Amino acid sequence: MIQLDDVYYSYEGLYTALRGVSLEIEDGERVAIMGSNGAGKTTLIKHMNGLLRPQRGHVFLDGRDTRNLSVAEMARIVGLVFQSPDHQLFLDSVHKEVVFGLKNLGFTSEEIEDRCASTLEHLGLTGFAERSPFTLSGGERKRVALACVLATEPRVLALDEPTIGQDAQQKDRLAQLLLDLNQKERTVIVVTHDIEFVIEHFPRTVAMADGRIVADGSTSSVLSNDKVIELCSLAHPQVTLAAKALRQSFPEVPERITSMSQIEEVIMGLLEGGTYS
Amino acid sequence: MTLVEFVDFSFKYLEADSLALKHINLKIDPGEYIVVTGPSGCGKTTLCRAINGLVPHFHRGYVGGHVYVDSKDTRNSEVAELATIAGLVFQDPSNQLVTLNVEKEIAFGPENLAVEPKEIRFRVEDLICRLKLEPLRDKHPHEMSGGEQQRVAMAATLALRPKILVADEPTSNLDPQSAQLILDLIADLNRQGMTVLLVEHRLDLVSNEASRLILMDKGSIVADGAPRDVLVQDLCQEIGVGIPKATQVYKQLKRRGVTLGRVPLTGKELAALVKEARQA
Ligand SMILES: Nc1ncnc2c1ncn2[C@@H]1O[C@H](COP(=O)(O)OP(=O)(O)OP(=O)(O)O)[C@@H](O)[C@H]1O
Ligand SMILES: Nc1ncnc2c1ncn2[C@@H]1O[C@H](COP(=O)(O)OP(=O)(O)OP(=O)(O)O)[C@@H](O)[C@H]1O
Ligand SMILES: [Mg+2]
Ligand SMILES: [Mg+2]
């Protein structure tokens, strides 16, 4: 379990990036953190694996105050993928990068190779093992950064903007991999601006603005709250916008429509109703 | 007159086994707004780099065919010269920013082109205002969040007043409202004459403004036309490209025997078409 208790953080004492953040995430949850650029999402997620330490308040991992834990201890529990892969990748082959993360975790060399190969395959990177990460496309490089952490199957996955640069198919594959890990009791935390990815795969959303948590609850309630959307620079998904526009003419259209199948049924109902009435 | 022309252009990076671009033929006229999309690794960034000369002058490799920018063959032109015509916004903004603060970053390009200081001041202030960068004015580019960096990178490129803006996934790190702000500004500049080539995965945000959508796969252009005509094809989903949700609903309804008046790109359009169908 991860607990943040009234956490404050300022860069160089000047820019206050977190202003009293409290948050609890249970084992096995899937949580999305969303919100405005500069809201403090990256700063927050870096507190979860000890890269940043709270200047006020506390961060607890499994009930232990992280002040008493080393970065190495925390990194074993929480695997963090950076927003920019350039801050994470430093070796001259994809294979070396993925193996590097697996090496100190007590696996046999056979297990290491198996995990490396299967993670690369799941992320559409088969055939890239011997390439230097610096000769890959942007989306490919991001997937290598993800592979390094996902291959180790840490208890908590903390992923900063995992869908950047990914096409629909790669996103689906990534989601499948995350759901599989979640099935194995892994906690999955993502920071993302990708509303549809959140609606489809994350039951809980934390919305941030200006260094604070503005809303925390079920994804459908947080993302259908107009005030939160405005305050956290979010937007309604297109299907919700369609439903809102339809509701102006047809009050029978229900509120809180977020999925394609829901809007499809609404439209079928309206059009068939129209023909028969 | 054509602004950019690819003539049977192919490119293979030195360190790669296969071609990143294969026999590309493409004409871009002044004033167009083109969106390029396609699966990860299909060659979108390489296409952008070929327009401003980074391919083949900075990224070396095998070159076949030619790219002409404002009638200049990029093979025989300097990157600095091409930069005055084609302004590139990099896919990863942290690789683009070079100076000590946001103001200097925006002024850097025009200063190198020896633009008059008074004009530079005007451009810097104008962009700081339009891209809402005021609170970041004195910040070091590496002391900013990912989305803040991306907005600054866009401002730095627009300060060059390029004839063609080539923006490689310029909204990937932006929250939805900032993304809309940037895309509105680009659409505005396009209406004033700037040619635009934008690489994007978020097609529901851009397809309405674009005059043309180019779909790439494995180094080739596989579809090129009006956004609605391209997006409605099954090809998009077959190669792994996500089409707007409104367009997906349209296709799904069609399968169930309901055909709306035209192909919608946004939720609002979808709703309007349903209302029309109800009234008919
Ligand atoms: N290294 C740094 N030095 C100084 N200020 C910083 C630094 N990194 C971030 N900041 C500032 O701290 C605030 C929070 O930044 P953070 O990176 O956590 O935002 P974010 O929510 O992840 O934004 P984005 O969606 O743009 O990635 C921003 O105002 C940013 O300018
Ligand atoms: N510097 C490089 N050296 C060798 N190969 C490269 C280099 N840059 C890209 N490639 C390869 O060229 C192909 C096209 O890459 P490109 O960056 O143009 O793709 P992209 O469509 O922009 O992908 P993404 O959506 O992931 O950014 C990919 O297979 C990639 O691995
Ligand atoms: Mg961030
Ligand atoms: Mg790219």
XYZ file of C-alpha atoms and ligand atoms in Angstrom:
621
model
C 0.000 0.000 0.000
C 1.143 3.541 -0.800
C 0.173 6.441 1.421
C 0.989 10.097 0.944
C 0.221 12.262 3.929
C 0.124 16.031 3.369
C 3.152 16.073 1.053
C 4.788 19.351 -0.010
C 7.588 19.691 -2.543
C 9.324 22.728 -4.053
C 12.048 22.709 -6.676
C 14.988 24.763 -5.441
C 12.656 26.162 -2.820
C 11.065 28.395 -5.440
C 8.415 26.654 -7.471
C 6.005 24.842 -5.227
C 5.036 21.769 -7.212
C 3.078 19.901 -4.512
C 1.003 21.723 -1.910
C -0.365 19.284 0.617
C -1.102 16.091 -1.286
C -2.728 13.175 0.543
C -3.484 9.949 -1.262
C -3.897 6.258 -0.481
C -3.497 3.510 -3.043
C -4.259 -0.080 -2.071
C -2.466 -3.132 -3.433
C -3.903 -4.336 -6.722
C -5.582 -1.059 -7.704
C -5.502 0.563 -11.163
C -5.321 4.331 -10.728
C -4.948 7.130 -13.276
C -3.528 10.516 -12.317
C -4.676 13.275 -14.650
C -4.573 17.063 -14.751
C -3.115 20.261 -16.139
C 0.407 20.611 -17.454
C 2.571 21.638 -14.524
C -0.002 20.406 -11.979
C 2.634 18.271 -10.235
C 1.840 14.802 -11.579
C 5.433 13.885 -12.423
C 6.612 15.337 -9.132
C 4.020 13.215 -7.314
C 4.854 9.953 -9.039
C 8.580 10.486 -8.387
C 7.787 10.457 -4.661
C 6.489 6.907 -4.968
C 9.864 5.342 -5.656
C 12.030 7.690 -3.629
C 13.476 9.726 -6.508
C 12.085 12.755 -4.714
C 11.584 13.009 -0.948
C 8.823 15.058 0.647
C 9.947 18.370 2.108
C 6.940 18.305 4.407
C 4.584 15.449 5.154
C 5.236 11.737 4.731
C 5.222 8.966 2.173
C 4.593 5.446 3.457
C 5.218 2.219 1.562
C 3.516 -0.763 3.220
C 3.194 1.345 6.334
C 6.918 2.137 6.490
C 7.962 5.787 6.335
C 10.076 6.182 3.199
C 12.470 8.399 5.141
C 13.805 5.151 6.546
C 14.017 3.357 3.183
C 16.858 3.556 0.686
C 16.238 4.283 -2.994
C 17.321 0.716 -3.759
C 14.745 -0.739 -1.341
C 11.999 1.419 -2.780
C 12.958 0.692 -6.373
C 12.428 -3.007 -5.737
C 8.842 -2.353 -4.802
C 7.960 0.470 -7.187
C 9.065 0.427 -10.835
C 8.955 3.882 -12.396
C 8.874 4.654 -16.129
C 9.875 8.257 -16.899
C 7.874 10.675 -19.015
C 10.782 11.025 -21.463
C 12.573 7.767 -22.326
C 15.762 9.753 -22.896
C 16.042 10.159 -19.148
C 15.952 6.420 -18.654
C 17.823 4.666 -21.460
C 21.600 4.694 -21.458
C 22.945 1.382 -22.818
C 23.777 0.611 -26.422
C 21.305 -2.183 -27.073
C 17.660 -2.835 -26.288
C 18.523 -6.295 -24.974
C 21.124 -4.879 -22.562
C 18.637 -2.299 -21.299
C 15.963 -4.860 -20.470
C 18.422 -7.370 -18.994
C 20.008 -4.656 -16.828
C 16.800 -4.224 -14.844
C 16.365 -7.989 -14.388
C 19.910 -8.812 -13.345
C 19.861 -8.009 -9.655
C 16.526 -9.606 -8.933
C 17.705 -13.180 -8.451
C 16.467 -14.718 -11.705
C 18.387 -17.465 -13.506
C 19.876 -16.407 -16.823
C 17.302 -18.554 -18.591
C 14.457 -16.746 -16.818
C 16.046 -13.425 -17.680
C 16.151 -14.268 -21.389
C 12.574 -15.581 -21.319
C 11.218 -12.486 -19.642
C 13.170 -10.197 -21.918
C 11.933 -11.941 -25.063
C 8.301 -12.162 -23.979
C 8.117 -8.531 -22.824
C 9.654 -7.303 -26.085
C 7.155 -9.404 -27.995
C 4.183 -8.069 -26.033
C 5.283 -4.511 -26.735
C 5.777 -5.033 -30.464
C 9.570 -4.883 -30.221
C 10.536 -8.321 -31.493
C 13.479 -7.873 -33.834
C 14.719 -4.771 -32.029
C 16.793 -6.557 -29.346
C 20.179 -5.787 -30.858
C 19.346 -2.212 -31.913
C 20.666 0.781 -30.036
C 17.755 2.618 -28.354
C 19.061 5.841 -29.868
C 18.330 4.609 -33.377
C 14.671 3.901 -32.678
C 11.583 5.981 -33.400
C 10.026 7.963 -30.547
C 7.236 5.472 -29.915
C 9.618 2.517 -30.089
C 11.956 4.149 -27.563
C 9.099 4.735 -25.152
C 8.145 1.056 -25.411
C 11.718 0.023 -24.625
C 11.591 2.172 -21.483
C 8.319 0.461 -20.559
C 9.751 -2.990 -21.297
C 12.668 -2.434 -18.896
C 10.277 -1.941 -15.989
C 7.414 -4.251 -16.987
C 9.825 -7.184 -17.444
C 10.709 -7.028 -13.744
C 7.032 -7.215 -12.711
C 7.458 -4.950 -9.676
C 4.658 -4.917 -7.104
C 3.806 -1.356 -8.054
C 4.043 -0.013 -11.604
C 4.246 3.766 -11.793
C 4.127 4.874 -15.426
C 4.486 8.501 -16.497
C 2.614 9.085 -19.773
C 2.925 5.493 -21.032
C 0.840 6.040 -24.183
C 2.847 8.935 -25.622
C 3.707 8.268 -29.240
C 1.711 5.033 -29.385
C -0.763 4.104 -32.089
C -4.073 2.416 -31.244
C -2.746 -1.101 -31.639
C 0.303 -0.523 -29.430
C -1.929 1.089 -26.819
C -4.187 -1.966 -26.800
C -1.202 -4.267 -26.388
C 0.168 -2.165 -23.561
C -3.230 -2.137 -21.861
C -3.449 -5.920 -22.138
C -0.023 -6.313 -20.569
C -0.969 -3.957 -17.720
C -4.236 -5.810 -17.123
C -2.372 -9.133 -17.033
C 0.051 -7.760 -14.451
C -2.845 -6.324 -12.482
C -4.433 -9.799 -12.468
C -1.249 -10.951 -10.756
C -1.930 -8.460 -7.935
C 0.335 -5.747 -9.315
C -0.736 -2.174 -8.573
C -0.834 -0.038 -11.722
C -0.550 3.748 -11.493
C -0.435 5.850 -14.655
C -0.019 9.554 -15.211
C -1.692 10.392 -18.494
C -3.606 12.914 -20.586
C -5.212 10.107 -22.576
C -8.850 10.244 -21.440
C -10.021 7.307 -23.489
C -7.221 5.076 -22.212
C -8.279 5.959 -18.660
C -11.978 5.381 -19.237
C -11.359 1.997 -20.796
C -8.850 0.631 -18.319
C -8.708 2.541 -15.015
C -11.564 2.385 -12.503
C -10.151 5.165 -10.303
C -8.974 8.653 -11.309
C -7.129 11.280 -9.298
C -7.397 14.756 -10.851
C -4.779 17.409 -10.058
C -4.384 21.150 -10.543
C -1.823 23.558 -9.208
C -0.035 21.144 -6.883
C -3.192 19.794 -5.283
C -5.573 16.900 -5.679
C -8.904 18.328 -6.805
C -10.875 15.114 -7.144
C -10.308 11.445 -6.378
C -12.891 8.772 -7.067
C -14.405 6.518 -9.668
C -13.281 7.476 -13.164
C -16.825 7.979 -14.383
C -17.696 10.361 -11.548
C -14.456 12.372 -11.752
C -14.508 12.699 -15.534
C -18.165 13.649 -15.735
C -17.787 16.512 -13.254
C -17.738 19.740 -15.277
C -16.003 21.688 -12.499
C -13.178 19.175 -12.293
C -12.834 19.131 -16.079
C -12.477 22.912 -16.124
C -10.165 23.186 -13.116
C -7.835 20.386 -14.224
C -7.692 21.336 -17.925
C -9.325 18.088 -18.967
C -11.924 17.519 -21.658
C -14.946 15.321 -22.003
C -14.481 12.299 -24.238
C -16.085 12.635 -27.675
C -18.857 10.148 -26.883
C -19.814 12.169 -23.797
C -19.918 15.331 -25.915
C -22.162 13.538 -28.390
C -24.491 12.471 -25.579
C -24.583 15.981 -24.100
C -25.462 17.484 -27.473
C -28.182 14.882 -27.998
C -29.621 15.433 -24.535
C -30.377 19.057 -25.443
C -32.945 17.806 -27.969
C -33.828 14.467 -26.411
C -34.037 14.640 -22.610
C -34.416 10.862 -22.430
C -30.690 10.459 -23.255
C -29.038 9.366 -19.992
C -26.236 11.284 -18.291
C -22.686 9.995 -17.803
C -22.227 8.251 -21.102
C -18.567 7.413 -21.567
C -18.361 4.344 -23.790
C -18.937 3.755 -27.457
C -21.345 0.903 -26.936
C -23.509 3.121 -24.696
C -23.768 5.921 -27.258
C -24.421 3.394 -29.995
C -27.407 2.011 -28.093
C -28.688 5.520 -27.392
C -28.542 6.411 -31.086
C -30.142 3.156 -32.186
C -32.916 3.808 -29.669
C -33.447 7.370 -30.914
C -33.475 6.454 -34.573
C -35.570 3.332 -34.315
C -37.919 5.134 -31.933
C -38.137 7.884 -34.551
C -39.125 5.536 -37.313
C -41.739 3.693 -35.333
C -43.392 6.536 -33.452
C 3.646 26.730 -57.026
C 4.464 23.604 -55.009
C 6.159 24.330 -51.687
C 7.481 20.845 -50.926
C 7.893 18.009 -53.362
C 9.110 14.470 -52.720
C 10.141 12.742 -55.946
C 10.557 9.002 -55.575
C 12.339 9.632 -52.275
C 13.715 6.727 -50.258
C 15.872 6.717 -47.142
C 17.628 4.113 -45.021
C 19.366 5.091 -41.786
C 22.977 3.880 -41.501
C 22.191 1.717 -38.457
C 18.985 0.205 -39.851
C 18.418 -2.883 -41.985
C 15.391 -1.652 -43.877
C 14.211 1.523 -45.560
C 12.501 4.068 -43.312
C 10.950 5.759 -46.362
C 10.158 3.921 -49.589
C 9.596 5.709 -52.906
C 7.690 8.641 -51.484
C 5.968 10.895 -53.996
C 4.242 13.839 -52.383
C 3.399 17.420 -53.296
C 2.514 20.032 -50.719
C 1.018 23.301 -51.955
C 1.203 26.582 -50.065
C -1.650 27.006 -47.599
C -2.403 23.324 -47.132
C -3.037 21.831 -43.685
C -1.880 18.252 -43.772
C -2.087 15.701 -40.986
C 0.199 12.681 -41.198
C -0.609 9.596 -39.195
C 0.343 5.932 -39.106
C 1.593 3.218 -36.763
C 4.642 3.752 -34.560
C 7.790 3.257 -36.631
C 6.134 3.797 -40.019
C 8.383 6.740 -40.965
C 6.509 9.884 -39.895
C 9.450 11.498 -38.115
C 11.768 10.580 -40.972
C 9.372 12.318 -43.383
C 9.511 15.460 -41.200
C 13.297 15.319 -41.031
C 13.493 14.999 -44.825
C 11.594 18.275 -45.228
C 13.983 20.343 -43.141
C 17.152 18.576 -44.296
C 18.065 16.807 -41.025
C 17.681 13.778 -43.263
C 20.171 13.304 -44.909
C 22.505 16.000 -43.542
C 22.386 15.209 -39.816
C 20.951 11.672 -39.872
C 23.081 9.980 -42.466
C 22.197 7.016 -44.605
C 21.263 5.781 -48.053
C 19.277 8.307 -50.099
C 17.272 7.677 -53.261
C 15.271 10.302 -55.150
C 14.897 13.949 -54.158
C 13.068 16.345 -51.893
C 12.558 19.913 -53.091
C 11.691 22.613 -50.604
C 10.808 25.955 -52.146
C 12.432 24.570 -55.329
C 15.722 23.831 -53.564
C 16.986 20.255 -53.646
C 17.553 19.417 -49.974
C 20.580 17.324 -50.934
C 22.372 20.492 -52.044
C 21.053 22.840 -49.364
C 22.271 23.647 -45.889
C 20.076 22.764 -42.928
C 20.346 26.397 -41.749
C 18.998 27.618 -45.089
C 16.103 25.148 -45.029
C 15.279 26.161 -41.453
C 14.114 29.561 -42.703
C 11.484 27.837 -44.827
C 10.527 24.728 -42.861
C 10.276 25.039 -39.068
C 10.413 21.685 -37.294
C 8.957 21.035 -33.845
C 10.696 17.903 -32.539
C 8.835 14.878 -31.266
C 10.666 15.039 -27.905
C 10.717 18.689 -26.827
C 13.578 18.230 -24.356
C 15.861 17.504 -27.337
C 14.995 20.779 -28.989
C 15.509 23.320 -26.205
C 18.997 24.820 -26.039
C 19.069 28.088 -24.092
C 18.833 29.328 -20.514
C 15.306 30.604 -20.296
C 12.020 30.677 -22.117
C 12.350 34.222 -23.440
C 15.823 33.502 -24.828
C 14.635 30.208 -26.247
C 11.942 31.892 -28.319
C 14.321 34.661 -29.451
C 17.125 32.233 -30.313
C 15.920 31.228 -33.790
C 15.103 34.695 -35.130
C 18.373 36.050 -33.658
C 20.294 33.486 -35.663
C 18.434 34.598 -38.767
C 19.469 38.196 -38.005
C 15.903 39.418 -37.629
C 15.683 43.033 -36.361
C 15.710 43.212 -32.537
C 12.461 45.175 -32.405
C 10.718 42.566 -34.507
C 12.172 39.796 -32.304
C 10.780 41.468 -29.157
C 7.391 41.655 -30.813
C 7.403 37.983 -31.787
C 8.560 36.869 -28.340
C 5.876 38.847 -26.512
C 3.192 37.831 -28.978
C 3.968 34.124 -28.580
C 4.330 34.312 -24.795
C 0.861 35.798 -24.722
C -0.775 33.473 -27.245
C 0.709 30.291 -25.785
C 0.128 31.432 -22.180
C 3.805 31.218 -21.257
C 3.891 34.281 -19.003
C 4.400 32.333 -15.724
C 7.304 30.456 -17.306
C 9.095 33.448 -18.825
C 12.257 33.207 -16.695
C 12.363 29.450 -16.288
C 15.159 27.213 -17.516
C 13.847 24.729 -20.100
C 15.008 21.811 -18.004
C 13.160 23.112 -14.973
C 9.813 22.701 -16.634
C 7.278 19.914 -16.874
C 6.995 17.899 -20.103
C 3.963 19.789 -21.338
C 5.493 23.165 -20.516
C 8.587 22.234 -22.551
C 6.415 21.215 -25.460
C 4.598 24.573 -25.508
C 7.931 26.416 -25.431
C 9.311 24.276 -28.265
C 6.273 25.200 -30.368
C 6.740 28.894 -29.570
C 10.444 28.733 -30.496
C 9.607 27.263 -33.894
C 6.722 29.631 -34.625
C 9.043 32.579 -33.829
C 10.910 31.716 -37.032
C 7.756 32.496 -39.036
C 8.332 29.446 -41.216
C 6.562 29.099 -44.563
C 5.750 25.568 -43.543
C 5.371 24.421 -39.949
C 6.378 20.785 -39.565
C 5.223 19.657 -36.124
C 5.991 16.104 -34.974
C 3.310 15.076 -32.440
C 3.281 18.563 -30.890
C 0.466 17.794 -28.435
C 1.708 14.445 -27.089
C 2.549 15.840 -23.632
C -0.221 18.416 -23.448
C -3.339 18.371 -21.336
C -6.492 18.484 -23.496
C -7.039 22.205 -22.997
C -3.451 23.184 -23.854
C -3.585 20.858 -26.841
C -6.682 22.672 -28.064
C -5.030 26.059 -27.482
C -2.032 25.100 -29.628
C -4.142 23.524 -32.353
C -6.396 26.598 -32.504
C -3.329 28.801 -32.903
C -1.965 26.583 -35.673
C -5.328 26.648 -37.472
C -5.355 30.423 -37.149
C -1.855 30.779 -38.598
C -2.839 28.398 -41.389
C -5.787 30.625 -42.305
C -3.307 33.511 -42.489
C -1.247 31.570 -45.019
C 1.191 29.335 -43.120
C 1.398 25.840 -44.577
C 1.102 23.103 -41.954
C 2.213 19.496 -41.752
C 1.297 17.917 -38.447
C 2.050 14.405 -37.233
C -0.710 13.273 -34.869
C -2.274 10.227 -33.290
C -5.150 12.208 -31.696
C -7.147 12.506 -34.899
C -10.372 13.729 -33.300
C -8.557 16.923 -32.324
C -7.118 17.764 -35.740
C -9.119 16.191 -38.526
C -11.687 18.965 -38.695
C -9.105 21.642 -39.475
C -6.988 19.570 -41.833
C -7.542 19.786 -45.573
C -5.758 16.524 -46.122
C -4.899 13.374 -44.195
C -1.943 11.199 -45.145
C -1.794 7.667 -43.826
C 1.590 5.942 -43.735
C 2.531 2.336 -43.136
C 5.962 0.671 -43.259
C 7.690 3.592 -44.961
C 5.041 4.191 -47.643
C 2.070 6.482 -48.101
C -0.957 4.162 -48.187
C -3.795 6.702 -48.287
C -3.954 10.431 -49.004
C -7.157 12.442 -49.211
C -9.836 14.388 -47.378
C -9.794 13.318 -43.694
C -13.329 11.906 -43.727
C -12.659 9.828 -46.822
C -9.459 8.376 -45.404
C -10.767 7.724 -41.881
C -13.833 5.831 -42.979
C -11.722 3.231 -44.778
C -11.172 -0.084 -42.978
C -7.485 0.232 -43.823
C -6.930 2.564 -40.851
C -7.914 0.007 -38.237
C -6.259 -2.807 -40.192
C -2.855 -1.179 -39.816
C -3.452 -0.262 -36.171
C -4.384 3.410 -36.480
C -7.063 4.691 -34.115
C -9.838 6.627 -35.806
C -11.987 9.165 -33.940
C -14.631 7.617 -31.692
C -17.398 9.456 -33.571
C -16.219 7.897 -36.831
C -16.097 4.477 -35.178
C -19.695 4.869 -34.000
C -20.697 5.887 -37.542
C -19.152 2.702 -38.937
C -20.710 0.552 -36.254
C -24.183 2.023 -36.905
C -23.729 1.402 -40.600
C -23.061 -2.254 -39.879
C -26.363 -2.311 -38.005
C -28.196 -0.849 -40.987
C -28.262 2.840 -39.992
C -26.403 5.176 -42.349
C -25.988 8.779 -41.212
C -25.832 11.664 -43.704
C -22.050 11.876 -43.682
C -18.954 10.722 -41.809
C -18.615 12.538 -38.449
C -15.242 13.306 -36.870
C -16.361 14.687 -33.503
C -19.054 13.940 -30.958
C -20.826 17.200 -31.772
C -21.013 16.321 -35.462
C -22.274 12.869 -34.627
C -25.080 14.338 -32.511
C -26.039 16.803 -35.271
C -26.255 13.986 -37.804
C -28.458 11.917 -35.506
C -30.806 14.901 -35.075
C -30.966 15.309 -38.859
C -31.755 11.631 -39.283
C -34.524 11.857 -36.678
C -36.131 14.756 -38.497
C -35.921 13.145 -41.926
N 13.521 20.463 -12.230
C 12.643 21.446 -11.961
N 13.036 22.634 -11.477
C 12.156 23.618 -11.197
N 10.826 23.512 -11.390
C 10.367 22.356 -11.883
C 11.223 21.261 -12.212
N 10.483 20.243 -12.687
C 9.203 20.685 -12.667
N 9.126 21.941 -12.197
C 7.916 22.748 -11.990
O 7.092 22.085 -11.052
C 5.729 22.104 -11.451
C 5.193 20.682 -11.530
O 5.906 19.967 -12.532
P 5.571 18.468 -12.934
O 6.637 18.033 -13.868
O 5.348 17.664 -11.712
O 4.183 18.691 -13.706
P 3.272 17.642 -14.471
O 1.935 17.653 -13.820
O 3.967 16.344 -14.613
O 3.109 18.355 -15.896
P 3.100 17.757 -17.412
O 1.709 17.279 -17.670
O 3.382 18.966 -18.254
O 4.153 16.716 -17.509
C 5.686 22.861 -12.776
O 5.275 24.174 -12.537
C 7.120 22.863 -13.258
O 7.424 24.049 -13.955
N 18.517 7.282 -36.123
C 18.018 6.136 -36.607
N 18.853 5.126 -36.987
C 18.361 3.959 -37.457
N 17.053 3.694 -37.624
C 16.185 4.649 -37.281
C 16.609 5.919 -36.751
N 15.520 6.659 -36.482
C 14.456 5.897 -36.824
N 14.842 4.697 -37.311
C 13.983 3.601 -37.809
O 13.285 4.063 -38.941
C 11.917 3.666 -38.924
C 11.027 4.907 -39.016
O 11.256 5.699 -37.855
P 10.463 7.053 -37.593
O 11.102 7.678 -36.406
O 10.424 7.838 -38.842
O 9.018 6.467 -37.253
P 7.718 7.200 -36.717
O 6.613 6.896 -37.672
O 8.003 8.622 -36.450
O 7.431 6.408 -35.366
P 6.853 6.913 -33.946
O 5.370 7.073 -34.138
O 7.146 5.768 -33.028
O 7.552 8.178 -33.581
C 11.718 2.873 -37.636
O 11.732 1.509 -37.953
C 12.929 3.219 -36.797
O 13.348 2.113 -36.020
Mg 4.784 15.337 -16.210
Mg 8.058 9.750 -34.699
